[in-house]
Amino acid sequence: MKFKSRKKEQLFWGYLFLAFPLLLLSIFVFFPIGFAFVVSFYDWNLLIPDKPFVGLGNYFELFKDPVFIKAIKNTIIYTIGVVPVQTLLSLFLAFIMNQKIRGRAFFRTAFYIPAITSSVVTSIIFVWIYSKPGLLNYGLNALGVDSNIDWLTNPVTVLPSIMILNVWTTSGYFMVSFLAGLQNIPASLYEAAKIDGANQWQQFWKITVPMVRPVTYFVVIMSLIGCFQVFDQIFIMSSGGPDNASTTMSYFVYQNSFKYFRFGFGAASAAVLALLIFATTLIQKKYFPPDVY
Amino acid sequence: MATIAVKDLEKVFPGAESATIKNANLNIKDKEFIVLVGPSGCGKSTLLRMIAGLEEISDGELQINGERMNELSPKDRDIAMVFQNYALYPHMTVFDNMAFGLKLRKTPKDEIKQKVEHAAKVLGITHLLDRRPKDMSGGQRQRVAIGRSIVRNPKVFLFDEPLSNLDAKLRVQMRAEIKKLHRQLDATIVYVTHDQIEAMTMGDRIVVLKDGIVQQFDTPMNLFNNPQNKFVAGFIGSPSMNFLPGKVIQKEEATFKSKSLEFAIPKDLRPGLKPYIGKEVFFGFRPEYIYDKQFEKSKRLSENMEIVVDSVEPIGSETFVYFHFIGNPEHSFCFRSDSQFSYGIGSEICIGVDIERLRFFDKETEKRIM
Ligand SMILES: Nc1ncnc2c1ncn2[C@@H]1O[C@H](COP(=O)(O)OP(=O)(O)O)[C@@H](O)[C@H]1O
Ligand SMILES: [Mg+2]
């Protein structure tokens, strides 16, 4: 008897604690998501009072819109370029930071600082670096490479430039995740591998990489989502230009919703983005599950 | 073919106040089964890991087959090691765990397969080859760990407390299996344990280590019968040797005197103890060499010792009797009695120690006198 009422009491308090965050989430997350989805079926323009239902009209228009196609293409290029490099780089950094090297604390901090710096700040710094008289060209010239381009206004270089910035700013963050994972690998595994005859490189590929797989899974998913949604750097550094060469899906959503006030159309593009993220995550989960040993 | 020579080996960990291994000297013969034994923290693993190449050698020299090993990495020493926690690669199957070392050495695929399968057969783990470590019991993992070490057919095997995570019954079984394996492999084995029974039953010779200092390196029987100091005497044997502090004094003849016990030192021992007259010593006597005078008539026993029984522990074949000498209840001792005799708690009996087995240790240096 007593046990049962205890349990009920626990449930009551449990739900009570959940209720408040759930309410907040409902108001600010779940409802807007649902509402955006509904809006995507209307020709919903902030400046026009008449908001007719158009069914899948917005979606048909999207896939006929060359800018949207380009945004998808850019997003995919961006993601394919950034995710593997970022994952490997952060794992590699973590592997090095996990060794007993001199000045380890300094390096850890140095690599982590970009992650805690506002993306606006890092973006502006990189706008300078990438500008025509900027540090990059200066450095290249000092190395004897003749370079005189404005990296962010050149349609060929703009996207890769922003990709590099993104790799730099988030690798430190993921490095910390990997560091935690690395520290969970028993030292005796490396010792056994050493006795089996593995050198540093083989230890990294045969022990470290497979052993941190659960962390890698987490990092890849977070990195994927981050890339699909990349916005702030684009907004600050190139505004999607030149000639939409750096327009990504998020930027497209923003542009249509808040510049042209075409909320229905913008919501539809956001829904496509959400679907893309959802599908990619699902595929990863199915084909690259996070094995835990 | 592998001899191991440890010469003046020292290990000082960075930042440590004193050396963890001090001036160790060992000459290990080919195909010998050597056990390193000592209490926890005495430096057994450290010494073993120096032989393996996992721990840098601070000073001295390590030779395998007469060649200096100090600077060689583990993979170039032709050794294999079995770890206490097995250190199996969790992401690999048993087959891959065992094949890993061979793969790294670029052994041809069919040769790997044949070697792994052979080792698996020897250890009775053929049916486990496709499993992952997490799907196996402790005993099975242990076999895989041993299997991983034998596939490469190295010169030297190093074991660091490989049985301490197993239950008692399995431990006894694996003990016998490792001994058997040693005969099959014809290899030199260095085996670390903190369990003196494991050491006694497995080792051809045993290194007793304490505080990083080699106390004695000898055969099991010699350690038992002729321990060189009080530590070895107390560490080897179960239950432990009894020690009673006292003094050697000169009466009509040399006599051992303590608070509660006094007996004339037997003739054969007098010359050795002569320099100790007037000095403090420990009298050491093993539980197995104590006899009840009422029943034992044939052996040459020491003078009468009057004791009071504190408690008894029958273990079936024999009974451990815990007692103190009349007049000295602070010091408690043990003797192994035939289980046919039963003693009531509090009963007073008269015992004697086999004269051949009386041991005396210098109180200061703890070295054995006789
Ligand atoms: N990496 C290390 N750094 C500093 N001290 C260590 C290290 N490894 C072991 N020690 C110290 O050396 C001593 C012996 O350790 P160990 O060889 O593991 O003992 P055992 O295996 O006999 O239990 C211990 O006091 C331990 O604290
Ligand atoms: Mg140890």
XYZ file of C-alpha atoms and ligand atoms in Angstrom:
691
model
C 0.000 0.000 0.000
C 2.593 2.426 1.134
C 4.854 1.582 -1.754
C 2.115 2.320 -4.246
C 1.291 5.733 -2.877
C 4.996 6.551 -2.817
C 5.212 5.712 -6.467
C 2.215 7.880 -7.246
C 3.766 10.729 -5.376
C 6.982 10.305 -7.323
C 5.064 10.378 -10.574
C 3.244 13.505 -9.530
C 6.446 15.358 -8.735
C 8.116 14.028 -11.835
C 5.410 15.379 -14.096
C 5.274 18.612 -12.187
C 8.955 19.203 -12.831
C 8.471 18.303 -16.465
C 5.439 20.521 -16.887
C 7.182 23.845 -16.866
C 9.898 23.153 -19.449
C 7.334 21.288 -21.498
C 5.104 24.328 -21.497
C 7.961 26.578 -22.571
C 9.019 24.173 -25.290
C 5.451 23.947 -26.517
C 5.059 27.675 -26.797
C 8.410 28.438 -28.321
C 9.337 25.301 -30.230
C 6.656 22.712 -30.896
C 3.895 25.135 -31.737
C 6.031 27.272 -34.082
C 7.252 24.148 -35.875
C 3.696 22.951 -36.397
C 2.543 26.412 -37.324
C 5.340 26.863 -39.870
C 4.329 23.606 -41.452
C 0.742 24.827 -41.747
C 1.900 28.182 -43.109
C 3.838 26.400 -45.849
C 0.546 25.453 -47.474
C -0.616 29.070 -47.738
C 0.457 31.976 -49.846
C 1.197 33.833 -46.642
C 2.728 37.248 -47.175
C 3.127 39.645 -44.312
C 2.305 42.628 -46.507
C -0.815 41.174 -48.100
C -3.866 40.618 -45.896
C -5.290 37.930 -48.161
C -3.661 34.554 -47.350
C -5.102 31.969 -49.729
C -4.563 28.210 -49.287
C -2.347 26.944 -52.102
C -1.775 23.317 -51.091
C 1.597 22.110 -52.351
C 1.917 25.210 -54.514
C 4.834 26.629 -52.552
C 6.676 23.327 -52.800
C 6.198 23.123 -56.585
C 7.455 26.659 -56.917
C 10.490 25.860 -54.756
C 11.738 23.124 -57.001
C 11.276 25.318 -60.039
C 13.278 28.089 -58.399
C 16.905 27.994 -59.628
C 18.065 29.860 -56.525
C 16.617 27.177 -54.265
C 18.234 24.436 -56.353
C 21.492 26.302 -56.038
C 20.970 26.657 -52.280
C 20.479 22.907 -51.954
C 23.582 22.310 -54.025
C 25.621 24.758 -51.958
C 24.386 23.252 -48.718
C 25.322 19.774 -49.822
C 28.763 20.879 -51.016
C 29.249 22.719 -47.770
C 28.236 19.715 -45.703
C 30.258 17.188 -47.656
C 33.255 19.467 -47.458
C 33.026 20.390 -43.811
C 31.764 17.317 -41.916
C 34.547 14.821 -42.728
C 37.337 17.361 -42.414
C 35.951 18.689 -39.170
C 35.418 15.239 -37.675
C 38.849 13.951 -38.590
C 40.594 17.150 -37.626
C 38.935 17.331 -34.228
C 39.670 13.662 -33.558
C 43.248 14.155 -34.612
C 43.632 17.235 -32.429
C 42.127 15.361 -29.504
C 44.497 12.451 -30.087
C 47.465 14.795 -29.957
C 46.119 16.740 -26.991
C 45.675 13.436 -25.174
C 49.399 12.670 -25.371
C 51.776 13.785 -22.727
C 53.088 16.771 -24.635
C 54.501 19.970 -23.342
C 52.132 22.942 -23.192
C 49.095 20.712 -23.488
C 46.861 23.015 -21.447
C 47.801 25.967 -23.640
C 47.005 24.128 -26.866
C 43.728 22.805 -25.537
C 42.647 26.316 -24.632
C 43.895 27.750 -27.893
C 41.892 25.252 -29.922
C 38.810 25.709 -27.795
C 38.693 29.507 -27.854
C 37.055 29.785 -31.309
C 34.245 27.586 -30.044
C 33.349 29.955 -27.239
C 33.848 33.107 -29.259
C 30.747 34.634 -30.819
C 30.422 33.559 -34.429
C 29.832 37.182 -35.344
C 33.247 38.083 -33.993
C 35.064 35.231 -35.688
C 33.219 35.958 -38.929
C 34.245 39.589 -38.893
C 37.841 38.639 -38.195
C 37.740 36.338 -41.169
C 36.160 39.014 -43.351
C 39.353 40.974 -42.759
C 41.587 37.999 -43.280
C 39.868 37.134 -46.569
C 39.683 40.699 -47.876
C 41.825 41.846 -50.757
C 44.475 43.576 -48.598
C 43.907 40.970 -45.875
C 46.142 38.608 -43.982
C 45.589 35.641 -46.286
C 46.780 37.409 -49.410
C 49.587 38.979 -47.432
C 50.700 35.602 -46.185
C 50.441 34.016 -49.587
C 52.471 36.796 -51.145
C 55.062 36.469 -48.426
C 55.325 32.796 -49.321
C 55.868 33.773 -52.922
C 52.400 32.854 -54.177
C 50.991 35.686 -56.214
C 47.502 36.240 -54.856
C 45.356 39.266 -55.263
C 41.788 38.011 -55.063
C 39.015 39.100 -52.792
C 38.144 35.701 -51.415
C 34.618 36.517 -50.298
C 33.417 38.230 -53.455
C 34.789 35.647 -55.820
C 32.083 33.084 -56.683
C 34.638 30.254 -56.805
C 36.346 30.918 -53.506
C 33.537 32.280 -51.371
C 32.033 28.981 -50.270
C 35.325 27.166 -49.562
C 36.507 30.213 -47.603
C 33.495 30.080 -45.339
C 33.836 26.318 -45.046
C 37.383 26.704 -43.766
C 36.244 29.241 -41.206
C 33.588 26.839 -40.013
C 36.068 23.976 -39.695
C 38.321 26.201 -37.649
C 35.654 27.502 -35.298
C 33.961 24.189 -34.473
C 36.856 21.717 -34.479
C 37.893 22.859 -31.024
C 34.426 22.222 -29.701
C 34.299 18.717 -31.109
C 37.867 18.136 -29.994
C 36.650 18.405 -26.417
C 33.985 15.791 -27.053
C 36.599 13.488 -28.527
C 38.972 14.162 -25.646
C 36.356 12.895 -23.228
C 35.917 9.819 -25.410
C 39.649 9.217 -25.637
C 40.042 9.365 -21.912
C 37.596 6.501 -21.610
C 39.849 4.214 -23.644
C 41.831 2.079 -21.205
C 45.575 2.656 -21.455
C 46.107 -1.097 -21.398
C 44.591 -1.361 -24.897
C 47.347 0.819 -26.275
C 49.912 -1.168 -24.344
C 48.546 -4.423 -25.707
C 48.676 -2.913 -29.186
C 52.254 -1.781 -28.667
C 53.234 -5.285 -27.666
C 51.341 -6.639 -30.653
C 53.566 -4.381 -32.719
C 51.404 -1.374 -33.575
C 53.119 1.969 -34.158
C 51.520 5.321 -33.275
C 49.742 5.560 -36.604
C 48.369 2.026 -36.395
C 47.302 2.592 -32.794
C 45.356 5.635 -33.946
C 43.537 3.818 -36.757
C 43.089 0.410 -35.172
C 42.378 1.357 -31.566
C 41.475 5.011 -31.192
C 39.179 5.436 -34.182
C 37.034 2.353 -33.545
C 36.965 2.925 -29.795
C 35.638 6.483 -30.038
C 32.958 5.470 -32.488
C 30.064 6.480 -30.216
C 31.570 9.949 -29.901
C 32.217 10.092 -33.631
C 28.566 9.309 -34.183
C 27.546 12.191 -31.971
C 30.063 14.554 -33.559
C 29.052 13.665 -37.114
C 25.366 14.213 -36.350
C 25.983 17.530 -34.635
C 28.319 18.600 -37.391
C 25.838 17.568 -40.087
C 23.011 19.483 -38.480
C 25.262 22.481 -37.968
C 26.295 22.455 -41.628
C 22.779 22.045 -42.974
C 21.723 24.999 -40.899
C 24.730 27.220 -41.502
C 23.540 30.776 -41.462
C 25.354 33.315 -39.340
C 28.698 33.155 -41.122
C 26.990 33.388 -44.514
C 24.853 36.286 -43.332
C 27.810 38.256 -42.063
C 30.492 37.374 -44.559
C 28.825 37.175 -47.957
C 25.057 37.603 -47.636
C 24.749 34.579 -49.887
C 26.580 36.287 -52.702
C 28.048 36.843 -55.111
C 25.281 35.733 -57.426
C 23.995 33.271 -54.817
C 27.315 31.436 -54.903
C 27.132 31.084 -51.136
C 23.389 30.955 -50.597
C 22.604 28.025 -48.389
C 19.201 26.639 -47.505
C 18.997 28.448 -44.187
C 19.971 31.664 -45.850
C 17.338 31.062 -48.504
C 14.729 30.564 -45.794
C 15.786 33.759 -44.103
C 15.865 35.721 -47.323
C 12.381 34.753 -48.428
C 10.781 34.993 -45.022
C 12.341 38.102 -43.602
C 13.521 40.039 -46.610
C 10.673 39.378 -49.036
C 8.175 38.531 -46.265
C 6.995 35.469 -48.205
C 6.339 33.395 -45.092
C 4.501 30.589 -46.862
C 7.266 30.127 -49.386
C 9.969 30.444 -46.719
C 8.211 27.963 -44.465
C 8.034 25.476 -47.301
C 11.785 25.753 -47.891
C 12.364 25.343 -44.151
C 10.244 22.195 -44.229
C 12.394 20.796 -47.054
C 15.524 21.556 -45.021
C 14.062 19.856 -41.967
C 13.200 16.831 -44.056
C 16.714 16.691 -45.463
C 18.267 16.791 -41.975
C 15.846 14.198 -40.718
C 16.539 11.848 -43.613
C 20.319 12.202 -43.333
C 20.277 11.494 -39.614
C 18.092 8.479 -40.182
C 20.441 7.136 -42.839
C 23.420 7.620 -40.561
C 21.661 5.873 -37.733
C 20.789 2.949 -39.945
C 24.102 2.450 -41.710
C 26.616 3.783 -39.186
C 25.156 2.935 -35.786
C 27.039 4.092 -32.708
C 28.453 0.756 -31.531
C 29.105 0.775 -27.835
C 31.486 -1.904 -26.638
C 65.417 -19.988 -26.614
C 65.473 -17.043 -24.280
C 67.405 -16.113 -21.227
C 66.645 -12.896 -19.404
C 69.241 -11.014 -17.450
C 68.292 -8.136 -15.189
C 71.348 -6.195 -14.094
C 71.259 -3.512 -11.407
C 67.871 -2.470 -12.713
C 66.402 0.711 -11.254
C 63.129 2.493 -11.783
C 62.476 5.986 -10.584
C 59.157 7.420 -11.685
C 59.323 11.085 -12.616
C 58.570 13.131 -9.529
C 58.741 10.130 -7.193
C 60.684 10.523 -3.967
C 62.405 7.175 -4.090
C 63.064 4.416 -6.575
C 60.210 1.989 -7.200
C 62.628 -0.774 -8.198
C 65.971 -0.756 -6.475
C 69.018 -2.496 -7.820
C 67.320 -5.636 -9.069
C 69.510 -8.495 -10.269
C 68.055 -11.634 -11.793
C 69.379 -14.291 -14.087
C 66.540 -16.166 -15.678
C 67.343 -19.340 -17.560
C 65.883 -20.504 -20.806
C 62.417 -22.092 -20.502
C 62.180 -21.211 -16.851
C 58.854 -20.362 -15.226
C 59.646 -17.422 -12.980
C 57.118 -15.962 -10.584
C 57.397 -12.441 -9.229
C 55.565 -12.311 -5.949
C 55.133 -9.687 -3.273
C 52.530 -7.569 -1.552
C 50.465 -5.082 -3.504
C 52.414 -1.998 -4.537
C 55.859 -3.545 -4.132
C 56.761 -2.962 -7.782
C 56.009 -6.307 -9.435
C 54.121 -4.792 -12.346
C 56.722 -2.098 -12.744
C 59.505 -4.659 -13.036
C 57.496 -6.752 -15.479
C 56.620 -3.714 -17.570
C 60.265 -2.764 -17.742
C 60.996 -6.189 -19.188
C 58.107 -5.670 -21.624
C 59.334 -2.260 -22.688
C 56.214 -0.447 -21.510
C 58.138 1.320 -18.783
C 61.426 3.055 -19.334
C 64.447 1.682 -17.509
C 65.954 4.393 -15.311
C 69.230 2.632 -14.701
C 70.885 -0.715 -15.183
C 70.512 -3.122 -18.046
C 68.003 -5.609 -19.331
C 69.228 -8.364 -21.612
C 67.274 -10.971 -23.477
C 69.485 -13.685 -24.899
C 72.467 -11.588 -23.955
C 71.371 -8.605 -26.023
C 70.718 -5.220 -24.496
C 67.018 -4.388 -24.645
C 66.827 -1.045 -22.844
C 66.266 1.039 -25.955
C 64.112 -1.398 -27.916
C 60.376 -0.880 -28.184
C 58.097 -3.727 -27.050
C 57.504 -4.984 -30.548
C 61.203 -5.531 -31.145
C 61.742 -7.551 -27.976
C 59.861 -10.616 -29.193
C 57.719 -10.834 -26.092
C 54.032 -11.256 -25.401
C 52.117 -10.044 -22.406
C 48.867 -11.001 -20.734
C 47.296 -8.211 -18.722
C 45.326 -8.422 -15.515
C 42.223 -6.913 -17.103
C 42.950 -8.916 -20.277
C 43.093 -5.744 -22.424
C 41.203 -7.400 -25.266
C 40.238 -5.106 -28.125
C 36.498 -4.705 -27.531
C 35.744 -3.789 -31.138
C 37.294 -6.926 -32.575
C 36.127 -10.508 -32.624
C 38.146 -13.126 -30.819
C 39.704 -14.147 -34.117
C 40.744 -10.574 -34.890
C 42.012 -10.067 -31.374
C 44.301 -13.021 -31.770
C 45.240 -12.170 -35.348
C 46.042 -8.510 -34.699
C 49.726 -8.974 -33.919
C 50.206 -11.263 -36.894
C 48.425 -8.868 -39.236
C 50.651 -6.019 -38.113
C 53.634 -8.203 -38.895
C 52.282 -8.783 -42.400
C 51.852 -12.517 -41.970
C 50.096 -14.128 -44.953
C 46.357 -14.545 -44.495
C 46.171 -18.328 -44.593
C 49.073 -18.593 -42.187
C 47.261 -16.271 -39.768
C 44.145 -18.375 -40.042
C 46.030 -21.566 -39.396
C 47.951 -20.148 -36.431
C 44.900 -18.603 -34.786
C 42.878 -21.752 -35.250
C 45.652 -23.851 -33.813
C 45.983 -21.629 -30.741
C 42.204 -21.604 -30.323
C 42.189 -25.386 -30.394
C 44.932 -25.642 -27.785
C 42.956 -23.346 -25.489
C 39.550 -24.801 -26.273
C 38.065 -21.561 -27.596
C 37.431 -22.548 -31.212
C 33.695 -22.031 -30.759
C 34.271 -18.465 -29.571
C 36.255 -17.161 -32.534
C 33.388 -15.045 -33.894
C 32.423 -13.507 -30.567
C 33.194 -10.107 -29.197
C 34.900 -9.823 -25.794
C 31.798 -8.388 -24.154
C 29.852 -11.557 -24.963
C 32.175 -13.812 -23.008
C 32.770 -14.807 -19.394
C 35.878 -13.813 -17.475
C 37.410 -17.238 -17.914
C 36.833 -17.197 -21.655
C 38.335 -13.726 -21.982
C 41.314 -14.955 -20.055
C 41.832 -17.743 -22.561
C 41.535 -15.341 -25.459
C 44.126 -13.086 -23.858
C 46.468 -16.053 -23.519
C 45.615 -17.101 -27.064
C 46.538 -13.663 -28.354
C 49.916 -13.999 -26.707
C 50.764 -17.461 -27.996
C 49.891 -17.074 -31.694
C 53.010 -15.057 -32.368
C 55.159 -17.705 -30.724
C 57.356 -15.221 -28.882
C 60.488 -16.001 -26.922
C 59.222 -14.629 -23.644
C 55.783 -14.533 -22.063
C 54.931 -11.973 -19.437
C 51.855 -12.395 -17.251
C 50.637 -9.659 -14.921
C 48.271 -11.176 -12.349
C 46.286 -12.917 -15.075
C 44.103 -14.920 -12.724
C 43.193 -12.375 -10.112
C 39.858 -11.514 -11.715
C 38.683 -15.118 -11.795
C 36.773 -17.002 -9.135
C 38.650 -19.403 -6.882
C 37.757 -22.602 -8.668
C 38.563 -21.312 -12.125
C 41.810 -19.907 -10.807
C 42.984 -23.317 -9.684
C 42.016 -24.786 -13.045
C 43.754 -22.055 -15.053
C 46.830 -22.397 -12.879
C 47.212 -25.981 -14.026
C 46.476 -25.038 -17.624
C 49.093 -22.324 -17.716
C 51.628 -24.767 -16.303
C 50.696 -27.247 -18.979
C 50.934 -24.566 -21.636
C 54.396 -23.719 -20.414
C 55.531 -27.263 -21.062
C 53.980 -27.225 -24.533
C 55.388 -23.857 -25.507
C 58.921 -24.395 -24.303
C 59.101 -20.690 -23.565
C 60.475 -18.530 -20.805
C 57.701 -17.137 -18.634
C 57.742 -14.320 -16.119
C 54.555 -14.389 -14.106
C 53.435 -11.770 -11.594
C 51.116 -12.519 -8.712
C 50.489 -11.309 -5.193
C 49.257 -14.742 -4.187
C 52.016 -16.801 -2.611
C 50.148 -20.068 -3.176
C 49.978 -19.304 -6.892
C 53.678 -18.525 -6.769
C 54.575 -21.722 -4.929
C 52.516 -23.981 -7.155
C 53.557 -22.470 -10.481
C 57.096 -21.194 -10.284
C 60.267 -23.088 -11.067
C 61.879 -20.261 -9.198
C 60.339 -17.368 -7.359
C 61.387 -13.763 -6.939
C 60.108 -12.332 -3.669
C 59.851 -8.579 -3.920
C 59.199 -6.040 -1.195
C 59.336 -2.253 -1.493
C 61.090 -2.603 -4.834
C 63.875 -4.728 -3.411
C 64.425 -8.341 -4.366
C 64.358 -10.228 -1.078
C 65.174 -13.655 -2.370
C 65.278 -15.457 -5.705
C 65.034 -19.171 -5.167
C 63.085 -22.356 -5.691
C 59.750 -22.704 -3.882
C 61.064 -25.280 -1.431
C 64.128 -23.256 -0.587
C 62.001 -20.190 0.063
C 59.886 -22.241 2.402
C 62.647 -24.046 4.209
C 65.463 -21.548 4.074
C 64.005 -18.066 3.910
C 66.773 -15.516 4.030
C 64.869 -13.008 6.087
C 61.832 -12.525 8.235
C 59.776 -11.044 5.414
C 60.213 -14.033 3.121
C 59.619 -16.391 6.031
C 56.357 -14.671 6.858
C 55.224 -14.173 3.278
C 55.736 -17.708 2.036
C 53.565 -20.343 3.617
C 49.969 -20.324 4.715
C 49.137 -19.838 7.512
C 52.217 -17.659 8.007
C 55.195 -18.435 10.134
C 54.788 -17.430 13.810
C 57.183 -14.857 15.183
C 57.907 -14.190 18.824
C 60.271 -11.374 19.834
C 62.727 -12.210 22.579
C 66.331 -12.322 23.659
C 69.142 -14.823 23.617
C 70.620 -15.128 27.077
C 73.297 -17.269 28.621
C 72.210 -19.542 31.423
C 73.817 -22.941 31.875
C 73.342 -23.024 28.144
C 72.174 -20.512 25.563
C 68.493 -19.856 26.108
C 65.760 -18.029 24.231
C 63.800 -15.848 26.602
C 60.673 -13.865 25.974
C 57.965 -12.523 28.216
C 56.119 -15.791 28.370
C 58.344 -18.407 26.901
C 61.765 -19.641 27.734
C 63.561 -22.613 26.275
C 67.083 -23.866 25.977
C 68.417 -23.539 22.470
C 69.138 -26.977 21.023
C 72.766 -27.962 20.739
C 73.027 -27.759 16.949
C 71.906 -24.140 16.912
C 74.085 -22.846 19.710
C 77.179 -22.024 17.687
C 75.206 -19.901 15.243
C 73.431 -17.995 17.963
C 76.504 -17.427 20.059
C 77.204 -13.927 18.699
C 73.646 -12.986 19.578
C 73.863 -13.652 23.284
C 72.397 -10.627 25.015
C 70.774 -9.428 21.789
C 67.211 -9.236 20.631
C 65.971 -11.728 18.075
C 62.785 -13.118 16.604
C 61.992 -16.717 17.180
C 60.187 -18.074 14.107
C 58.281 -21.319 13.896
C 55.873 -22.552 11.279
C 52.363 -23.748 12.202
C 53.015 -27.043 10.464
C 55.982 -27.941 12.630
C 54.242 -27.588 15.988
C 53.214 -30.764 17.692
C 51.126 -31.666 20.707
C 53.571 -33.377 23.070
C 50.857 -35.655 24.329
C 50.536 -37.339 20.930
C 53.853 -36.835 19.126
C 56.566 -39.061 20.582
C 58.794 -39.910 17.645
C 60.092 -36.483 16.576
C 62.830 -34.514 18.299
C 60.896 -31.639 19.754
C 61.932 -28.527 21.586
C 61.374 -28.114 25.317
C 57.811 -27.901 26.608
C 55.795 -24.827 25.714
C 52.581 -24.218 27.631
C 49.786 -22.673 25.605
C 46.123 -21.709 25.889
C 43.782 -22.341 22.949
C 42.032 -19.154 21.789
C 40.029 -20.502 18.874
C 39.925 -23.386 16.438
C 39.229 -23.464 12.693
C 38.575 -26.937 11.397
C 39.017 -27.064 7.618
C 38.362 -30.776 7.293
C 41.681 -32.445 6.704
C 43.259 -30.515 9.525
C 42.476 -27.926 12.136
C 44.054 -24.506 12.623
C 44.463 -23.900 16.337
C 45.023 -20.290 17.395
C 46.718 -19.935 20.748
C 48.840 -17.824 23.041
C 51.600 -18.738 25.423
C 50.487 -18.801 29.019
C 51.177 -15.396 30.516
C 51.332 -13.508 27.191
C 47.874 -13.052 25.687
C 48.970 -10.131 23.427
C 50.777 -12.360 20.965
C 48.617 -14.845 19.099
C 49.952 -17.763 17.087
C 48.696 -20.586 14.966
C 49.393 -24.274 14.712
C 48.145 -26.886 12.323
C 46.819 -29.861 14.118
C 45.630 -33.199 12.899
C 41.857 -32.970 12.655
C 41.412 -36.113 14.756
C 42.405 -34.185 17.872
C 39.871 -31.737 19.149
C 40.716 -28.881 21.448
C 38.277 -26.917 23.520
C 38.634 -23.160 23.641
C 40.517 -22.214 26.791
C 42.115 -25.607 27.200
C 45.764 -25.663 28.166
C 48.117 -27.927 26.299
C 51.785 -28.569 26.021
C 53.446 -28.286 22.624
C 56.878 -28.577 21.092
C 58.442 -27.437 17.828
C 60.429 -29.787 15.602
C 64.032 -28.994 16.477
C 65.068 -29.020 12.835
C 62.591 -26.243 12.151
C 63.438 -23.650 14.748
C 64.324 -20.364 13.052
C 65.876 -17.209 14.451
C 66.032 -13.778 12.886
C 68.072 -10.729 13.770
C 65.670 -8.223 15.274
C 67.354 -5.265 13.642
C 68.185 -6.440 10.136
C 65.507 -9.148 10.097
C 68.050 -11.383 8.402
C 67.940 -15.038 9.264
C 70.498 -16.193 11.794
C 69.683 -19.879 11.867
N 53.204 5.571 -13.683
C 53.552 5.685 -12.389
N 53.964 6.868 -11.888
C 54.338 6.982 -10.599
N 54.335 5.977 -9.715
C 53.937 4.770 -10.144
C 53.533 4.559 -11.499
N 53.189 3.254 -11.645
C 53.375 2.689 -10.430
N 53.829 3.594 -9.533
C 54.156 3.326 -8.127
O 55.099 2.294 -8.067
C 54.813 1.411 -7.017
C 54.734 -0.004 -7.532
O 53.625 -0.168 -8.352
P 53.308 -1.533 -9.088
O 54.510 -1.967 -9.824
O 52.072 -1.347 -9.871
O 53.041 -2.508 -7.867
P 52.455 -3.985 -7.857
O 52.237 -4.426 -9.264
O 53.491 -4.772 -7.143
O 51.202 -3.925 -7.075
C 53.529 1.890 -6.377
O 53.843 2.546 -5.199
C 52.948 2.839 -7.378
O 52.297 3.871 -6.726
Mg 50.480 -4.921 -10.290
